[in-house]
Structures are given as structure tokens and as C-alpha cells.
Amino acid sequence: MELLQMPELMGLSLLLGLLALMATAAVARGWLRAEQETCGRSAGQRANGFPPDKSLRSKKQKQHQRIHKEKPQQHNFTHRLLAATLKSHSGNISCMDFSSNGKYLATCADDRTIRIWSTKDFLQREHRSMRANVELDHAILVRFSPDCRAFIVWLANGDTLRVFKMTKREDGGYTFTATPEDFPKKHKAAIVNIGIADTGKFIMTASSDTTILIWNLKGQVLSTINTNQMHNTSAAISPCSRFVASCGFTPDVKVWEVCFGKKGDFQEVVRAFELKGHSAAIHCFAFSNDSRRMASVSKDGTWKLWDTDVEYKKQQDPYLLRTGRFEEASAVPCRLALSPDAQVLALASGSSIHLYNTRRGEKEECFEQVHGECISDLSFDVTGRLLASCGDRAVRLFHNTPGYRAVVEEMQGLLKRASNESTRQRLQQQLTQAQEALKSLGALRK
């Protein structure tokens, strides 16, 4: 029986072996054909200028592939009048403020930090700054207190004011501490500006509806102003601390006086005067350092300089001193800064800055594509020698050459009328200093 089964088993084994060989050959032929098609398709793609299909890459290649996140490139800008560029923020800067003592510049950005810069380092190679962190939020506006021992910020998400106290350390630096409680939420629309009176008696906040709030330093609302301007585009406190002004959809700037008693107690807010003369909505305005001059820029394509040293209680209106053309204002929103002595007007549209001599109404300098984004703030330092701008992650500082030229013109005129030698010597010294500054910057005109 066993001898009869042996041939059958041997035949079955041979048959199974033959089938296995045929299957292996078929698989090998299919794999080779697929590989040839893949190579042909890749070659065809390369020949036609197309990259190989990503699905055809091997697992090993995918494992070694690294994805790099591209960092936003810092906007590069150069100009012969560029004094310095301040870089430390990792986010876009929305606002800046010079301290009243001229020692510091505060900047806030959407990177959740406030930077405090030392102005004495501006013309040095390295620019030092101190950092204050904004917990769980970021600041969009910042203002120093008059004594330079604190600053206030407007919180983007919190929609309210926060106070930071500055405590000097033994090493000369500062510690920044937020007060335990923020101001209560009162505004119902987006904020357009904040400010602290130089007297330290009140704080102003203005929103984009028609509301301006006057606060005491403890966070209590003293008065609410309805501007009746459809909507507010800008608001500010005068350097003398007497006035609060606003502009918006209407073609005028409205000014109120914030009145306090002899003992420092708040009394009332009364209408003071208006700047009338524009024919369209006003983008922005500014005061001179002594509050005796104001400048405004309107959608009608003009800027104006005003004499506001008037007795408004006797119904005396401000005087229009100068009107200049600025066509960009008719198409896009603009920012404005007036030098402390009111001799120079800076106007920003988009990412460009234009400097005007207010006495003659002539444009003297133009800086184009200063920032990678639209300019968000513009300000002269307390000396008027430098103009600061921000709009991306950097602050640009420019030499104010129109300001030096204005000093030269003024001193030359005063010298002709000077009656005594001591006055002539003082005027000549100021004239020489301004001329030397212009010469060093290559901006002295013959």
C-alpha cells in the first residue's frame, strides 16, 4: 500500500513546486513593469518641465524631508537722514510715546510686550531697551505719566486701561508692575486714543463712536463728552492740560476745556472753540508744545496751521495761519505730527513721510517706503531734533533738517533786529549750532 502512494506524492510535490515558480515569475514581471512605468512617468514629467509627483517619493525621502516655517522678512530702509532704527519687538508696533523728561521712548506691539528705550542711546550703535510683559493680552496704545514713574496702556482684548508702575532698581534698571485691577470697561466702540494730562489730574480715553471719557487716576469717570461728529477719528489732550480736542466725520476740530477748582477738584467740561475751515472730514490734528498752535489734515487734501492763543470766553476764534496742499490725504487716512516749536509739520500716508516748513508751507523732505506696513504712529521727540515713526517691527528715527533750517531763518531775522551785543552773541551761537548740524548731515543749503 505504501509503495503505491510514493509516486503520487512525488507528482503532487512537483506540481506544487511548478505552480510556485510560475507565481513568483508573474509577480516579478508585474513589479518590473510597474517600476518601468514609474520611471517613464517621472522622466516624462521632468522632460515637460513638471516636478515628479510627490506621491512617488519613497518613504525614506519623506522621513528626511524637513518643513521650514518662513519668518517674515524685516523691511530694509536706508536714507542719509536716518539717525537710527530700533529693533527688539517680534511683532508690529502700534504706538509709541516720549516721556516728558525726554529720557525714554515707550513702544507697544502685538508681541505682548512694551519696550522702554533710552533716548541717549539713539545715536549709538547699540540701542538698549527694557521689557514689560502684558499678561494674556497685548497693548495697542501707551502713554507715560507726567512724573515718568508709570505708564498706561490700552488692552486690545480687555478693552480697558491698565496701569504699570516703574520701580527703579539698584543696578539702574526698572521693574514694571501692573496694578492689581484694570480700569472698568465703559467704551462700547473701538478706542482711537488715550492720554494723561501733564498736570496729572485726569486721563482721557476716546472711542470711534462719539464718546470721550474723562477719568480720575483712580479709574472713576468724571465726565462723558458726546462729540456729535458721527464718529471720532482722533482725540488728544493739549500739553497745557487745559483742553481736550477731537476730530471726525465733520470738517472741524472741536475743543473743550476741562475745568478744575483752586483746590484741584474737578468741576466741569465746557465747550471752548472750534477749528473751522476744512471742507471735508479731518483725519488727524496735533498741538504745539506750548498749546498756542494747532495743525490739522483733512480729506479735502489740505493741511492747516492755526493760532489757538485766543480768549475764547470773549468769543475770539482761532486764526488760520497757513494752508498747504497734501493730495494724498484725499485718498487715504493720514497721520500728523507737529514739532514742539510748530515750525515743522510731518505727514504720513501709507508707508511714506513728508516734512513741511509751516512758515512757508513748502515740502522740504520726503521719505518713501519707510516701513513694511502702513505707518501706525508718528512723533517728534521733546527736543524737536528727531522724528520717530513706526509701522512694522521697527522704529525709525530721522534727523529733523527742516527744523534746523527753520532755526537758521529765524535767527538770521532776529539778528537783523537785535539791539544789544549780548543778544546778538546768543542769537549768533544758536545760528552757528544749527548751521553746523545741517553741514554734518550734508543738508546745508547755500
PDB file of N, CA, C and O in Angstrom, residues 6 33 45 62 69 72-73 76 85 95 104 108 110 130 159 173 177 188 200 221 264 276 282 285 290-291 319 406 417:
ATOM      1  N   MET A   6       3.784   6.409  -3.007  1.00  0.00           N
ATOM      2  CA  MET A   6       5.014   7.193  -3.188  1.00  0.00           C
ATOM      3  C   MET A   6       5.028   7.949  -4.508  1.00  0.00           C
ATOM      4  O   MET A   6       5.329   9.146  -4.564  1.00  0.00           O
ATOM      5  N   ARG A  33       7.315  45.729 -14.566  1.00  0.00           N
ATOM      6  CA  ARG A  33       6.521  46.575 -15.452  1.00  0.00           C
ATOM      7  C   ARG A  33       6.084  47.847 -14.731  1.00  0.00           C
ATOM      8  O   ARG A  33       6.121  48.942 -15.286  1.00  0.00           O
ATOM      9  N   GLN A  45       7.565  63.695 -16.876  1.00  0.00           N
ATOM     10  CA  GLN A  45       7.264  64.916 -16.127  1.00  0.00           C
ATOM     11  C   GLN A  45       8.443  65.863 -16.149  1.00  0.00           C
ATOM     12  O   GLN A  45       8.293  67.070 -16.336  1.00  0.00           O
ATOM     13  N   LYS A  62      10.635  60.857   2.404  1.00  0.00           N
ATOM     14  CA  LYS A  62       9.669  61.607   3.203  1.00  0.00           C
ATOM     15  C   LYS A  62      10.134  61.762   4.643  1.00  0.00           C
ATOM     16  O   LYS A  62       9.889  62.778   5.285  1.00  0.00           O
ATOM     17  N   LYS A  69       9.407  76.780   8.509  1.00  0.00           N
ATOM     18  CA  LYS A  69       8.476  77.905   8.508  1.00  0.00           C
ATOM     19  C   LYS A  69       9.232  79.183   8.154  1.00  0.00           C
ATOM     20  O   LYS A  69      10.219  79.527   8.783  1.00  0.00           O
ATOM     21  N   PRO A  72       8.883  86.163   8.676  1.00  0.00           N
ATOM     22  CA  PRO A  72       8.670  87.399   7.904  1.00  0.00           C
ATOM     23  C   PRO A  72       9.954  88.206   7.822  1.00  0.00           C
ATOM     24  O   PRO A  72      10.661  88.393   8.810  1.00  0.00           O
ATOM     25  N   GLN A  73      10.267  88.667   6.637  1.00  0.00           N
ATOM     26  CA  GLN A  73      11.486  89.414   6.426  1.00  0.00           C
ATOM     27  C   GLN A  73      11.360  90.831   6.990  1.00  0.00           C
ATOM     28  O   GLN A  73      10.340  91.483   6.831  1.00  0.00           O
ATOM     29  N   ASN A  76      13.835  96.522   4.961  1.00  0.00           N
ATOM     30  CA  ASN A  76      15.081  97.284   4.963  1.00  0.00           C
ATOM     31  C   ASN A  76      14.841  98.686   4.402  1.00  0.00           C
ATOM     32  O   ASN A  76      14.165  98.851   3.394  1.00  0.00           O
ATOM     33  N   THR A  85      17.604 102.959  13.787  1.00  0.00           N
ATOM     34  CA  THR A  85      16.490 102.027  13.694  1.00  0.00           C
ATOM     35  C   THR A  85      16.480 101.189  14.960  1.00  0.00           C
ATOM     36  O   THR A  85      17.487 100.558  15.292  1.00  0.00           O
ATOM     37  N   CYS A  95       2.038 101.781  18.640  1.00  0.00           N
ATOM     38  CA  CYS A  95       2.030 103.095  19.284  1.00  0.00           C
ATOM     39  C   CYS A  95       3.360 103.341  19.987  1.00  0.00           C
ATOM     40  O   CYS A  95       4.081 102.403  20.341  1.00  0.00           O
ATOM     41  N   TYR A 104      13.152 108.781  27.822  1.00  0.00           N
ATOM     42  CA  TYR A 104      12.696 107.459  27.385  1.00  0.00           C
ATOM     43  C   TYR A 104      11.690 107.543  26.236  1.00  0.00           C
ATOM     44  O   TYR A 104      10.999 108.550  26.064  1.00  0.00           O
ATOM     45  N   CYS A 108       4.735  99.888  22.130  1.00  0.00           N
ATOM     46  CA  CYS A 108       3.963  98.672  22.399  1.00  0.00           C
ATOM     47  C   CYS A 108       3.676  97.965  21.080  1.00  0.00           C
ATOM     48  O   CYS A 108       3.523  98.603  20.035  1.00  0.00           O
ATOM     49  N   ASP A 110       2.149  93.936  19.149  1.00  0.00           N
ATOM     50  CA  ASP A 110       1.273  92.778  19.335  1.00  0.00           C
ATOM     51  C   ASP A 110       2.037  91.521  19.750  1.00  0.00           C
ATOM     52  O   ASP A 110       1.500  90.413  19.686  1.00  0.00           O
ATOM     53  N   MET A 130      14.264  98.124  27.875  1.00  0.00           N
ATOM     54  CA  MET A 130      13.753  97.309  28.974  1.00  0.00           C
ATOM     55  C   MET A 130      12.366  96.807  28.579  1.00  0.00           C
ATOM     56  O   MET A 130      11.606  97.522  27.933  1.00  0.00           O
ATOM     57  N   ASP A 159     -10.118  95.584  26.293  1.00  0.00           N
ATOM     58  CA  ASP A 159     -10.852  96.831  26.022  1.00  0.00           C
ATOM     59  C   ASP A 159     -10.913  97.736  27.244  1.00  0.00           C
ATOM     60  O   ASP A 159     -11.970  98.272  27.590  1.00  0.00           O
ATOM     61  N   GLY A 173      18.292  99.693  36.350  1.00  0.00           N
ATOM     62  CA  GLY A 173      17.152  99.274  35.545  1.00  0.00           C
ATOM     63  C   GLY A 173      15.837  99.520  36.261  1.00  0.00           C
ATOM     64  O   GLY A 173      15.800 100.133  37.341  1.00  0.00           O
ATOM     65  N   THR A 177       5.446  96.772  37.198  1.00  0.00           N
ATOM     66  CA  THR A 177       4.413  96.033  37.914  1.00  0.00           C
ATOM     67  C   THR A 177       3.046  96.586  37.558  1.00  0.00           C
ATOM     68  O   THR A 177       2.798  97.790  37.713  1.00  0.00           O
ATOM     69  N   LYS A 188     -18.033 101.414  24.306  1.00  0.00           N
ATOM     70  CA  LYS A 188     -18.793 100.435  23.534  1.00  0.00           C
ATOM     71  C   LYS A 188     -18.299 100.313  22.101  1.00  0.00           C
ATOM     72  O   LYS A 188     -18.860  99.548  21.321  1.00  0.00           O
ATOM     73  N   GLY A 200      -1.359 115.759  35.680  1.00  0.00           N
ATOM     74  CA  GLY A 200      -1.643 114.534  36.409  1.00  0.00           C
ATOM     75  C   GLY A 200      -3.031 114.487  37.012  1.00  0.00           C
ATOM     76  O   GLY A 200      -3.336 113.600  37.816  1.00  0.00           O
ATOM     77  N   VAL A 221     -14.998 107.705  36.365  1.00  0.00           N
ATOM     78  CA  VAL A 221     -15.346 108.611  35.277  1.00  0.00           C
ATOM     79  C   VAL A 221     -15.831 109.933  35.846  1.00  0.00           C
ATOM     80  O   VAL A 221     -16.780 109.984  36.626  1.00  0.00           O
ATOM     81  N   GLY A 264      -7.948 121.877  43.238  1.00  0.00           N
ATOM     82  CA  GLY A 264      -7.657 120.719  42.402  1.00  0.00           C
ATOM     83  C   GLY A 264      -8.820 119.788  42.193  1.00  0.00           C
ATOM     84  O   GLY A 264      -8.664 118.707  41.605  1.00  0.00           O
ATOM     85  N   LYS A 276     -12.424 125.794  12.271  1.00  0.00           N
ATOM     86  CA  LYS A 276     -13.296 125.710  11.110  1.00  0.00           C
ATOM     87  C   LYS A 276     -12.583 126.240   9.872  1.00  0.00           C
ATOM     88  O   LYS A 276     -11.969 127.297   9.927  1.00  0.00           O
ATOM     89  N   ILE A 282     -11.855 115.343   8.880  1.00  0.00           N
ATOM     90  CA  ILE A 282     -10.469 115.567   9.317  1.00  0.00           C
ATOM     91  C   ILE A 282      -9.872 114.249   9.799  1.00  0.00           C
ATOM     92  O   ILE A 282     -10.465 113.549  10.619  1.00  0.00           O
ATOM     93  N   PHE A 285      -5.056 115.697  14.007  1.00  0.00           N
ATOM     94  CA  PHE A 285      -4.615 117.033  14.397  1.00  0.00           C
ATOM     95  C   PHE A 285      -3.555 116.898  15.486  1.00  0.00           C
ATOM     96  O   PHE A 285      -3.349 115.814  16.039  1.00  0.00           O
ATOM     97  N   ASP A 290       3.581 124.430  23.402  1.00  0.00           N
ATOM     98  CA  ASP A 290       3.015 125.455  24.285  1.00  0.00           C
ATOM     99  C   ASP A 290       1.501 125.588  24.118  1.00  0.00           C
ATOM    100  O   ASP A 290       0.884 126.492  24.719  1.00  0.00           O
ATOM    101  N   SER A 291       0.892 124.737  23.321  1.00  0.00           N
ATOM    102  CA  SER A 291      -0.560 124.715  23.068  1.00  0.00           C
ATOM    103  C   SER A 291      -1.072 125.975  22.377  1.00  0.00           C
ATOM    104  O   SER A 291      -2.283 126.200  22.309  1.00  0.00           O
ATOM    105  N   TYR A 319      -7.079 131.790  14.721  1.00  0.00           N
ATOM    106  CA  TYR A 319      -6.681 132.391  13.449  1.00  0.00           C
ATOM    107  C   TYR A 319      -6.034 131.335  12.562  1.00  0.00           C
ATOM    108  O   TYR A 319      -5.199 130.550  13.015  1.00  0.00           O
ATOM    109  N   ALA A 406      14.660 126.002   9.829  1.00  0.00           N
ATOM    110  CA  ALA A 406      13.749 126.996  10.396  1.00  0.00           C
ATOM    111  C   ALA A 406      14.458 127.827  11.467  1.00  0.00           C
ATOM    112  O   ALA A 406      14.235 129.041  11.569  1.00  0.00           O
ATOM    113  N   ARG A 417      17.439 142.514  13.802  1.00  0.00           N
ATOM    114  CA  ARG A 417      16.713 143.438  14.674  1.00  0.00           C
ATOM    115  C   ARG A 417      17.295 143.526  16.069  1.00  0.00           C
ATOM    116  O   ARG A 417      16.787 144.271  16.907  1.00  0.00           O
TER     117      ARG A 417
END
